[in-house]
Amino acid sequence: MAEVPEHLLKRSAERRKALGLPGGEGADDASAEAAAEAPTPAAEEAAPIAASVSDEGAITEDKGGVPAHLLERARKRKAVLAGEDPGATAGGGGVATATKVAPIAAPVGTGPGGHTQRLLTVVKSGSIQQTRAEAQDKVHTWPHLLVVEFAAALAMTATLLIFSAIVRAPLLGLADVNQTPNPSKAPWYFLGLQELLTMFHPMVAGVTIPGMGLFILMMAPYVDSNPSNKPNDRKFAISLFTLFLMFWSVLVIIGSFFRGAGFNFVFPWNDGIFFEL
Amino acid sequence: MANGNGSNGNRNGGLKLGARAKEMGGKVGNSQVVTSIIRPGSIFRKGYTDSPRNRSYVIMNSVLYHLHPVKVKRHAVKVSYTLCLGGLSFFLFILLTVTGIFLMFFYRPTEAAAWSNVQQLETAVWFGSLVRNMHRWGAHLMVLTVFLHMSRVFYHGAYKAPREFNWVIGVVLLLLTLMLSFTGYLLPWDQLALWAVTVGTNMMGYTPVFGSQMRYALLGSKEISGDTLLRWYTLHVLLLPFVIVIFMAIHFWRVRKDGGISGPL
Ligand code: HEM
């Protein structure tokens, strides 16, 4: 059987204590109790059948009992098995587990402890099913996750709404192919690439580097063969990625704020900012 | 109701009205129409009680089951783990779809009309300016959240087995997000749009061997023109959203099939 996590056992024990149920102290008591309880439902299930045999008419078909003709058929069959005359009306068989038992007037208390069934064996789930999943500490999606998501969505909507009410999106003059603004800049997320253009041949900066970058990014999971996700085991991967992030951010920031007319290097505090979103 | 507790109003009448409203509510809540729409376990159903069974039903018996399992790992619910970045990227996409549809009512993708349409939207349409601002700032923000989401995933090592392929799909999503943003950038047809796109597309012309063909296919002409506008408009409002929705569906499905959120660290 899968292990029940420690804290769940503890929680259950506390709850049991609070409810005044037995087994509040340890898990062992709880399982013992469960075992003791187990036969009860089965006994209850068997009871109506027994009752209908012993006291015909008490629970009839229309009351949800076993149909009368079936009961009659079962009684005859059992009588045959017991070597009796099937025509005899007196006495019924026991229930399923007591097939070989000689006819009894009222089939109560055939087993030890007065039960009408026997517990043959307890089959642990692990022995007949392959249970691969470990028990995990889980919570219900509703409300725990949905509430968080809802709050995040609401906060995002509010932020965007307020920001948009205050800050206007730019709309410059009508597009004119004959009037090149100076400087001309790509959208901010491409400014790193535009920055590379100042250093490399356009094909290298515009095609080779971004192409390789994307390819490496896609291959990252297949290149990184370290199975651990603990930061301490991944110092190299983390350093590399941080370096990449910093390198890229610096390029975007330079392209955004430190490039003026002719895409020449300027200081924004001297020459102003040439940047539109 | 106004007469419920008016100073000289009929108190009795008010009570009756309240009781009647309650009764009406009960009737409506139990009617076949309502019960046929709202499935068992819904929090909107009459008599919802907070029980483990109903908590499961809320997910299992609703369209949410397409997105979420009934239970999730406890640590996955902590905001400090995912920082909600993937979810927020998705939510921004929804906001952008809604505001974008609004903008479409007022915009024609032609050289002659595009710019003045946007200007009219800013000045003459109710909430036009606000919605345009939301669409534009939301778009920039989405590029940012997707990028940060990717970084979060990397730092958690969440791209490792069995999630390798979802990372690859993620990179495609990043590309699609950038393309959506970039195609939208041209649509106002102002100086900013024209020249930003000129700079961006000039780079593609340097692709070896078929560079100029690629640029031509992208622009629909030798230089940026009205044809480019129509082409990018179609990409922006139809093709790219269609494709990104498919990839998002696969992305979310894989998150679940790969055993839910990674971790804990
Ligand atoms: C349109 C863009 C994207 C959307 C809407 C999106 C959405 C999501 C969502 C909702 C999750 C669930 C966990 C979370 O919120 O962090 C997720 C997980 C994930 N995403 Fe994305 N994502 C996008 C782009 C990306 C990108 C660019 C990458 C990587 C290159 C990526 C890789 C992953 C991976 C590997 C997971 C599993 C993480 C884990 O199990 O901890 N996604 N994504």
XYZ file of C-alpha atoms and ligand atoms in Angstrom:
585
model
C 0.000 0.000 0.000
C 1.212 3.475 -0.784
C 2.597 5.385 2.132
C 0.284 7.969 3.611
C 2.229 11.178 4.143
C 3.148 11.936 7.737
C 1.288 15.213 8.003
C -1.934 13.677 6.657
C -1.823 10.996 9.327
C -1.288 13.682 11.897
C -4.166 15.725 10.589
C -6.473 12.740 10.592
C -5.436 11.869 14.134
C -6.186 15.378 15.293
C -9.540 15.380 13.606
C -10.435 12.061 15.145
C -9.499 13.353 18.541
C -11.615 16.418 18.028
C -14.570 14.244 17.047
C -13.958 11.979 20.012
C -13.445 8.937 17.801
C -11.111 6.130 18.788
C -7.709 6.054 17.147
C -6.928 9.634 17.955
C -3.460 8.723 19.167
C -1.964 6.628 16.454
C -2.563 5.411 12.938
C -2.358 1.767 14.031
C -5.494 2.039 16.116
C -7.235 3.569 13.151
C -6.425 0.700 10.838
C -7.364 -1.853 13.473
C -10.664 -0.144 13.834
C -11.153 -0.060 10.094
C -10.582 -3.814 9.961
C -13.101 -4.395 12.691
C -15.625 -2.258 10.912
C -15.152 -3.766 7.503
C -17.481 -6.789 7.765
C -20.387 -4.731 9.008
C -21.660 -3.354 5.694
C -21.543 -6.803 4.132
C -23.574 -8.223 6.969
C -26.158 -5.518 6.491
C -26.324 -6.276 2.836
C -26.957 -9.929 3.465
C -29.595 -9.255 6.058
C -32.517 -8.409 3.736
C -32.002 -11.648 1.827
C -31.917 -13.675 4.982
C -34.960 -11.876 6.227
C -36.875 -12.468 3.059
C -36.115 -16.152 3.230
C -37.087 -16.571 6.821
C -40.006 -14.237 6.786
C -41.467 -14.258 3.319
C -43.561 -11.252 2.497
C -41.707 -8.954 4.877
C -39.532 -7.508 2.158
C -41.171 -8.037 -1.159
C -40.258 -7.112 -4.642
C -42.107 -3.817 -4.634
C -40.256 -2.837 -1.477
C -36.949 -3.238 -3.235
C -36.352 -6.848 -2.198
C -35.415 -9.787 -4.385
C -38.269 -10.786 -6.751
C -40.330 -13.643 -5.378
C -39.823 -16.008 -8.326
C -36.058 -15.718 -7.996
C -36.208 -16.497 -4.321
C -38.306 -19.532 -5.052
C -35.873 -20.718 -7.726
C -32.894 -20.262 -5.410
C -34.603 -22.161 -2.654
C -35.341 -25.118 -4.948
C -31.793 -25.219 -6.276
C -30.327 -25.202 -2.814
C -32.628 -27.932 -1.752
C -31.437 -30.050 -4.695
C -27.844 -29.451 -3.756
C -28.568 -30.419 -0.208
C -30.087 -33.701 -1.454
C -33.612 -32.784 -0.556
C -36.889 -32.947 -2.360
C -37.187 -29.741 -4.332
C -40.880 -29.700 -3.814
C -40.541 -29.191 -0.084
C -41.620 -25.784 1.013
C -40.237 -25.731 4.479
C -36.786 -24.398 5.233
C -34.539 -22.323 2.978
C -30.869 -22.458 2.175
C -28.426 -20.139 3.732
C -26.887 -17.360 1.752
C -24.059 -17.811 -0.717
C -21.281 -18.721 1.701
C -23.358 -21.271 3.525
C -24.336 -23.363 0.504
C -23.376 -26.719 1.958
C -24.948 -26.071 5.295
C -27.976 -28.200 6.014
C -31.300 -26.383 5.861
C -31.843 -24.071 8.741
C -35.055 -22.417 9.667
C -33.575 -19.001 10.234
C -30.094 -18.520 8.772
C -28.731 -16.228 11.402
C -25.448 -16.573 13.109
C -23.946 -19.353 11.041
C -20.410 -18.032 11.246
C -18.209 -17.159 14.186
C -19.456 -14.043 15.875
C -22.885 -14.461 14.351
C -21.901 -13.357 10.832
C -23.503 -14.754 7.749
C -20.370 -14.398 5.669
C -16.709 -15.198 6.106
C -13.783 -12.964 5.354
C -11.511 -15.097 3.207
C -8.617 -12.759 2.685
C -7.650 -9.146 2.417
C -6.023 -8.372 -0.897
C -3.685 -5.448 -0.709
C -3.943 -3.178 -3.702
C -0.252 -3.380 -4.457
C -0.302 -7.141 -4.991
C -2.859 -7.282 -7.803
C -2.581 -3.784 -9.239
C 0.546 -1.984 -10.105
C 0.347 1.277 -8.245
C 3.022 3.487 -9.633
C 1.963 6.845 -8.253
C 3.243 7.828 -4.869
C 0.682 9.436 -2.645
C 1.100 13.162 -3.033
C 0.094 16.092 -0.953
C -2.691 17.604 -3.035
C -5.373 20.204 -2.567
C -8.628 20.807 -4.377
C -8.333 23.026 -7.426
C -11.523 24.701 -6.281
C -11.186 26.798 -4.240
C -7.427 26.796 -3.666
C -6.109 27.306 -7.208
C -9.092 29.012 -8.836
C -9.209 31.707 -6.186
C -5.549 32.538 -6.776
C -6.050 32.589 -10.530
C -9.110 34.770 -10.224
C -7.281 37.236 -8.005
C -4.331 37.356 -10.413
C -6.615 37.953 -13.392
C -8.451 40.682 -11.524
C -5.241 42.389 -10.449
C -3.929 42.220 -14.011
C -7.131 43.704 -15.435
C -7.100 46.503 -12.894
C -3.438 47.309 -13.490
C -3.833 47.365 -17.253
C -7.024 49.429 -17.051
C -5.533 52.039 -14.757
C -2.278 52.237 -16.681
C -4.162 52.595 -19.974
C -6.382 55.312 -18.551
C -3.309 57.345 -17.643
C -0.712 56.626 -20.322
C -1.555 57.117 -23.973
C -0.287 54.839 -26.697
C 1.769 56.733 -29.274
C 0.331 57.645 -32.656
C 2.822 59.568 -34.762
C 2.177 61.192 -38.115
C 0.892 59.306 -41.135
C 3.396 56.824 -42.575
C 5.590 58.415 -45.231
C 8.097 56.304 -47.143
C 10.021 59.401 -48.240
C 10.683 60.695 -44.776
C 12.973 58.465 -42.763
C 12.977 59.344 -39.068
C 16.365 59.549 -37.434
C 16.969 57.234 -35.683
C 14.723 54.445 -36.984
C 14.304 51.786 -34.347
C 12.724 48.347 -34.332
C 10.255 47.441 -31.534
C 12.042 47.137 -28.185
C 12.178 43.325 -28.165
C 14.164 43.432 -31.419
C 16.523 46.187 -30.301
C 19.037 43.635 -29.087
C 19.252 42.384 -32.663
C 19.495 45.902 -34.018
C 22.292 46.492 -31.558
C 24.088 43.430 -32.921
C 23.823 45.031 -36.370
C 26.306 47.655 -35.243
C 28.833 44.925 -34.479
C 28.379 42.272 -37.141
C 27.557 41.811 -40.767
C 23.754 42.048 -41.211
C 23.490 38.395 -42.100
C 25.276 37.352 -38.927
C 23.373 39.765 -36.709
C 19.961 39.384 -38.303
C 19.869 35.725 -39.274
C 22.725 33.590 -37.973
C 22.790 34.705 -34.339
C 19.023 34.766 -33.708
C 18.615 31.517 -35.650
C 21.308 29.773 -33.654
C 19.949 31.273 -30.453
C 16.472 29.904 -31.086
C 17.849 26.528 -32.049
C 19.936 26.296 -28.885
C 16.970 27.429 -26.796
C 14.812 24.680 -28.275
C 17.506 22.065 -27.779
C 18.255 23.084 -24.196
C 16.290 20.232 -22.566
C 18.064 17.683 -24.735
C 21.514 19.154 -24.220
C 21.207 19.488 -20.467
C 21.505 15.893 -19.294
C 21.643 16.726 -15.605
C 18.432 15.244 -14.134
C 18.384 17.345 -10.966
C 16.274 20.447 -10.521
C 18.011 21.536 -7.328
C 19.668 24.923 -7.807
C 22.765 23.631 -6.049
C 23.277 20.898 -8.642
C 22.766 23.204 -11.572
C 25.259 25.968 -10.992
C 26.590 25.828 -14.545
C 23.195 25.873 -16.284
C 21.947 28.670 -14.052
C 25.074 30.772 -14.580
C 24.858 30.308 -18.318
C 21.220 31.316 -18.500
C 21.731 34.292 -16.209
C 24.625 35.406 -18.358
C 22.432 35.124 -21.443
C 19.645 37.115 -19.798
C 22.017 39.841 -18.665
C 23.744 40.056 -22.019
C 20.424 40.346 -23.796
C 18.985 42.898 -21.344
C 22.066 45.073 -21.667
C 21.794 45.026 -25.458
C 18.092 45.931 -25.341
C 18.715 48.725 -22.839
C 21.577 50.165 -24.885
C 19.515 49.938 -28.076
C 16.545 51.553 -26.370
C 18.083 54.404 -24.412
C 21.678 54.872 -25.499
C 21.207 55.178 -29.241
C 20.404 58.508 -30.843
C 20.495 60.023 -34.323
C 22.180 57.706 -36.817
C 21.944 54.989 -34.165
C 25.068 56.508 -32.623
C 25.865 55.982 -28.973
C 24.472 58.778 -26.798
C 23.819 59.337 -23.118
C 20.113 59.828 -22.512
C 20.813 62.484 -19.857
C 22.703 64.579 -22.432
C 20.844 64.063 -25.672
C 17.413 62.896 -24.558
C 15.651 59.583 -25.119
C 14.932 58.274 -28.601
C 12.499 55.560 -27.697
C 8.862 54.854 -28.490
C 6.825 51.865 -27.445
C -36.882 47.270 -2.934
C -37.771 50.808 -2.086
C -40.901 49.999 -0.111
C -39.170 47.377 1.968
C -38.253 49.742 4.783
C -39.701 53.105 3.768
C -40.615 55.262 6.751
C -44.322 55.432 5.952
C -44.362 52.467 3.626
C -46.358 49.320 4.130
C -44.061 47.128 6.236
C -46.259 44.147 5.797
C -46.246 44.569 2.046
C -42.483 44.786 2.127
C -42.146 41.539 3.964
C -44.544 39.841 1.658
C -42.585 41.094 -1.285
C -39.346 39.822 0.206
C -40.835 36.425 0.872
C -42.307 36.312 -2.580
C -38.972 37.248 -4.149
C -37.338 34.453 -2.200
C -39.952 32.000 -3.334
C -39.522 33.170 -6.914
C -35.774 32.732 -6.592
C -36.311 29.195 -5.358
C -38.607 28.425 -8.245
C -36.175 29.832 -10.778
C -33.232 28.102 -9.112
C -34.931 24.719 -9.337
C -36.520 25.167 -12.736
C -35.668 22.772 -15.493
C -34.099 25.566 -17.508
C -31.639 26.470 -14.774
C -30.800 22.914 -13.742
C -30.235 21.969 -17.357
C -27.667 24.727 -17.752
C -25.921 24.593 -14.403
C -24.614 21.124 -13.716
C -24.646 19.413 -10.315
C -21.981 20.692 -7.965
C -21.774 24.127 -9.535
C -21.346 26.921 -7.026
C -24.157 28.683 -8.885
C -26.585 25.900 -8.135
C -29.133 26.387 -5.406
C -28.115 24.755 -2.158
C -24.402 24.517 -2.906
C -22.531 23.412 0.147
C -18.814 23.317 0.654
C -17.929 19.634 0.745
C -15.027 17.671 -0.748
C -17.478 16.097 -3.146
C -18.800 19.440 -4.343
C -15.290 20.836 -4.573
C -14.501 18.033 -6.980
C -17.714 18.577 -8.895
C -16.953 22.258 -9.447
C -14.087 21.202 -11.693
C -15.232 17.797 -12.886
C -18.697 18.886 -13.894
C -17.748 22.076 -15.692
C -15.813 23.257 -18.694
C -12.925 23.980 -16.311
C -12.125 20.279 -16.449
C -10.541 21.012 -19.813
C -7.950 23.174 -18.084
C -7.538 21.866 -14.577
C -7.501 18.528 -12.780
C -9.700 18.139 -9.704
C -6.704 18.273 -7.412
C -3.311 19.860 -7.768
C -0.099 19.559 -5.802
C -0.128 21.747 -2.757
C 3.042 23.597 -3.678
C 1.713 24.361 -7.179
C -0.901 26.625 -5.670
C 1.687 28.878 -4.090
C 2.048 32.061 -6.094
C 5.732 32.103 -5.251
C 6.321 29.014 -7.385
C 4.960 29.920 -10.820
C 4.502 33.622 -10.068
C 1.367 33.090 -12.150
C 3.405 34.026 -15.200
C 2.098 31.363 -17.575
C -1.450 31.967 -16.449
C -1.051 35.718 -16.786
C 0.361 35.323 -20.304
C -2.750 33.358 -21.176
C -5.011 35.862 -19.486
C -3.337 38.732 -21.324
C -3.947 36.856 -24.551
C -7.649 36.756 -23.691
C -7.709 40.468 -22.844
C -5.924 41.190 -26.119
C -8.466 39.132 -28.039
C -11.368 41.002 -26.476
C -9.896 44.482 -26.946
C -8.657 43.520 -30.412
C -12.147 42.537 -31.546
C -13.360 45.936 -30.358
C -10.656 47.654 -32.418
C -11.581 45.649 -35.511
C -14.974 47.332 -35.610
C -13.313 50.645 -36.395
C -10.315 49.732 -38.505
C -9.757 49.212 -42.250
C -6.406 47.759 -43.308
C -5.806 50.063 -46.263
C -3.149 52.671 -46.882
C -5.793 55.357 -47.230
C -7.907 54.514 -44.196
C -5.765 52.816 -41.557
C -4.135 55.818 -39.934
C -7.218 58.044 -39.931
C -9.304 55.162 -38.579
C -6.964 54.883 -35.632
C -7.081 58.624 -35.112
C -10.878 58.644 -35.196
C -10.841 55.766 -32.764
C -8.767 57.879 -30.392
C -10.961 60.957 -30.668
C -14.456 60.006 -31.762
C -15.223 56.548 -30.411
C -16.515 55.911 -26.912
C -13.712 54.301 -24.898
C -11.789 54.035 -28.170
C -8.654 55.548 -26.744
C -8.828 53.468 -23.568
C -9.300 50.212 -25.443
C -6.515 51.004 -27.878
C -4.189 51.799 -24.986
C -5.126 48.551 -23.270
C -4.453 46.609 -26.437
C -1.083 48.193 -26.982
C 0.194 48.082 -23.406
C -1.221 44.609 -22.975
C 0.702 43.441 -26.028
C 4.010 44.791 -24.719
C 3.254 43.311 -21.327
C 2.519 39.901 -22.822
C 5.905 39.783 -24.528
C 7.386 40.533 -21.129
C 5.362 37.976 -19.158
C 6.024 35.221 -21.700
C 9.723 35.971 -21.513
C 9.693 35.977 -17.725
C 7.653 32.777 -17.724
C 10.349 31.146 -19.815
C 13.005 32.327 -17.375
C 11.002 31.009 -14.434
C 10.720 27.635 -16.137
C 14.435 27.565 -16.791
C 15.445 28.456 -13.250
C 13.212 25.699 -11.895
C 14.720 23.183 -14.278
C 11.111 22.534 -15.275
C 12.133 21.737 -18.853
C 13.700 18.446 -17.787
C 12.189 15.032 -18.450
C 9.314 14.491 -18.956
C 8.730 18.122 -19.884
C 11.319 18.541 -22.678
C 8.779 18.718 -25.436
C 6.613 21.238 -23.624
C 9.627 23.518 -23.501
C 9.964 23.183 -27.282
C 6.301 24.070 -27.676
C 6.999 26.977 -25.340
C 9.718 28.302 -27.607
C 7.251 28.164 -30.495
C 4.789 30.101 -28.333
C 7.442 32.721 -27.629
C 8.069 33.088 -31.354
C 4.367 33.344 -32.102
C 3.944 35.967 -29.388
C 6.737 38.051 -30.904
C 5.224 37.668 -34.363
C 1.802 38.710 -33.120
C 3.282 41.763 -31.488
C 5.359 42.662 -34.520
C 2.540 42.274 -37.063
C 0.314 44.421 -34.861
C 2.993 47.075 -34.708
C 2.482 47.957 -38.390
C -1.266 48.403 -38.271
C -1.565 52.029 -37.024
C 0.323 52.952 -40.200
C 2.114 55.883 -38.641
C 5.783 56.795 -38.953
C 6.671 54.667 -35.932
C 4.975 51.607 -37.400
C 6.356 51.983 -40.895
C 9.973 52.458 -39.899
C 10.109 49.975 -37.073
C 8.821 47.357 -39.450
C 11.226 48.510 -42.156
C 14.175 48.011 -39.827
C 12.856 44.662 -38.658
C 12.121 43.225 -42.080
C 15.344 44.526 -43.645
C 17.196 42.070 -41.426
C 15.282 39.153 -42.890
C 16.394 40.173 -46.335
C 19.860 38.988 -45.380
C 18.789 35.377 -45.028
C 21.207 33.423 -47.201
C 20.066 32.102 -50.600
C 16.362 32.956 -50.475
C 16.522 36.183 -48.467
C 14.877 38.463 -50.993
C 12.150 35.925 -51.771
C 11.413 35.591 -48.077
C 11.193 39.333 -47.683
C 8.901 39.556 -50.695
C 6.600 36.876 -49.348
C 6.449 38.678 -46.030
C 5.811 42.151 -47.442
C 3.666 41.187 -50.412
C 5.707 43.653 -52.445
C 9.281 44.926 -52.877
C 8.857 47.610 -50.215
C 6.345 48.058 -47.426
C 3.024 49.033 -48.992
C -0.720 48.681 -48.709
C -0.286 45.043 -49.672
C 1.938 44.558 -46.652
C -0.730 46.137 -44.477
C -3.409 43.746 -45.695
C -1.080 40.769 -45.359
C 0.034 41.627 -41.838
C -3.513 42.470 -40.797
C -4.684 39.016 -41.825
C -1.743 37.425 -40.038
C -2.375 39.527 -36.951
C -6.114 39.079 -36.515
C -6.611 35.601 -37.907
C -3.759 33.320 -38.759
C -1.396 33.884 -35.855
C -4.110 33.885 -33.162
C -5.476 30.675 -34.662
C -2.078 29.021 -34.593
C -1.163 30.251 -31.119
C -4.446 28.964 -29.680
C -3.655 25.508 -31.028
C -0.179 25.595 -29.530
C -1.512 26.885 -26.214
C -3.995 24.027 -26.119
C -1.171 21.543 -26.632
C 0.960 23.404 -24.074
C -1.702 23.256 -21.351
C -2.556 19.669 -22.146
C 1.083 18.700 -21.844
C 1.405 20.458 -18.487
C -1.219 18.018 -17.180
C 0.027 14.954 -19.004
C 3.552 15.557 -17.764
C 2.284 15.260 -14.217
C 1.199 18.800 -13.441
C 3.479 21.592 -12.415
C 7.065 20.519 -11.780
C 8.714 20.596 -8.409
C 8.869 21.224 -5.566
C 12.533 22.079 -5.800
C 1.985 32.318 -25.092
C 2.893 31.947 -24.277
C 2.755 30.963 -23.122
C 1.663 30.672 -22.341
C 0.274 31.278 -22.423
C 2.086 29.675 -21.379
C 1.283 29.141 -20.384
C 1.708 28.256 -19.430
C 0.990 27.910 -18.243
C -0.378 28.468 -17.842
C 1.737 27.008 -17.548
C 1.394 26.427 -16.173
C 2.428 26.828 -15.139
C 2.728 28.288 -15.005
O 1.789 29.100 -15.004
O 3.916 28.627 -14.887
C 2.918 26.749 -18.314
C 3.920 25.867 -17.970
C 5.069 25.635 -18.720
N 5.511 26.407 -19.764
Fe 4.459 27.856 -20.672
N 3.399 29.356 -21.608
C 3.843 30.137 -22.646
C 5.118 30.162 -23.153
C 6.146 29.325 -22.768
C 7.521 29.443 -23.176
C 8.072 30.572 -24.057
C 8.191 28.378 -22.620
C 9.648 28.004 -22.733
C 10.403 28.242 -23.724
C 7.232 27.607 -21.857
C 7.516 26.433 -21.176
C 6.719 25.882 -20.209
C 7.032 24.705 -19.437
C 8.267 23.808 -19.612
C 6.007 24.547 -18.504
C 5.905 23.481 -17.404
C 6.438 24.175 -16.162
C 6.360 23.381 -14.906
O 5.886 22.232 -14.928
O 6.775 23.935 -13.863
N 6.004 28.217 -21.949
N 2.893 27.536 -19.458
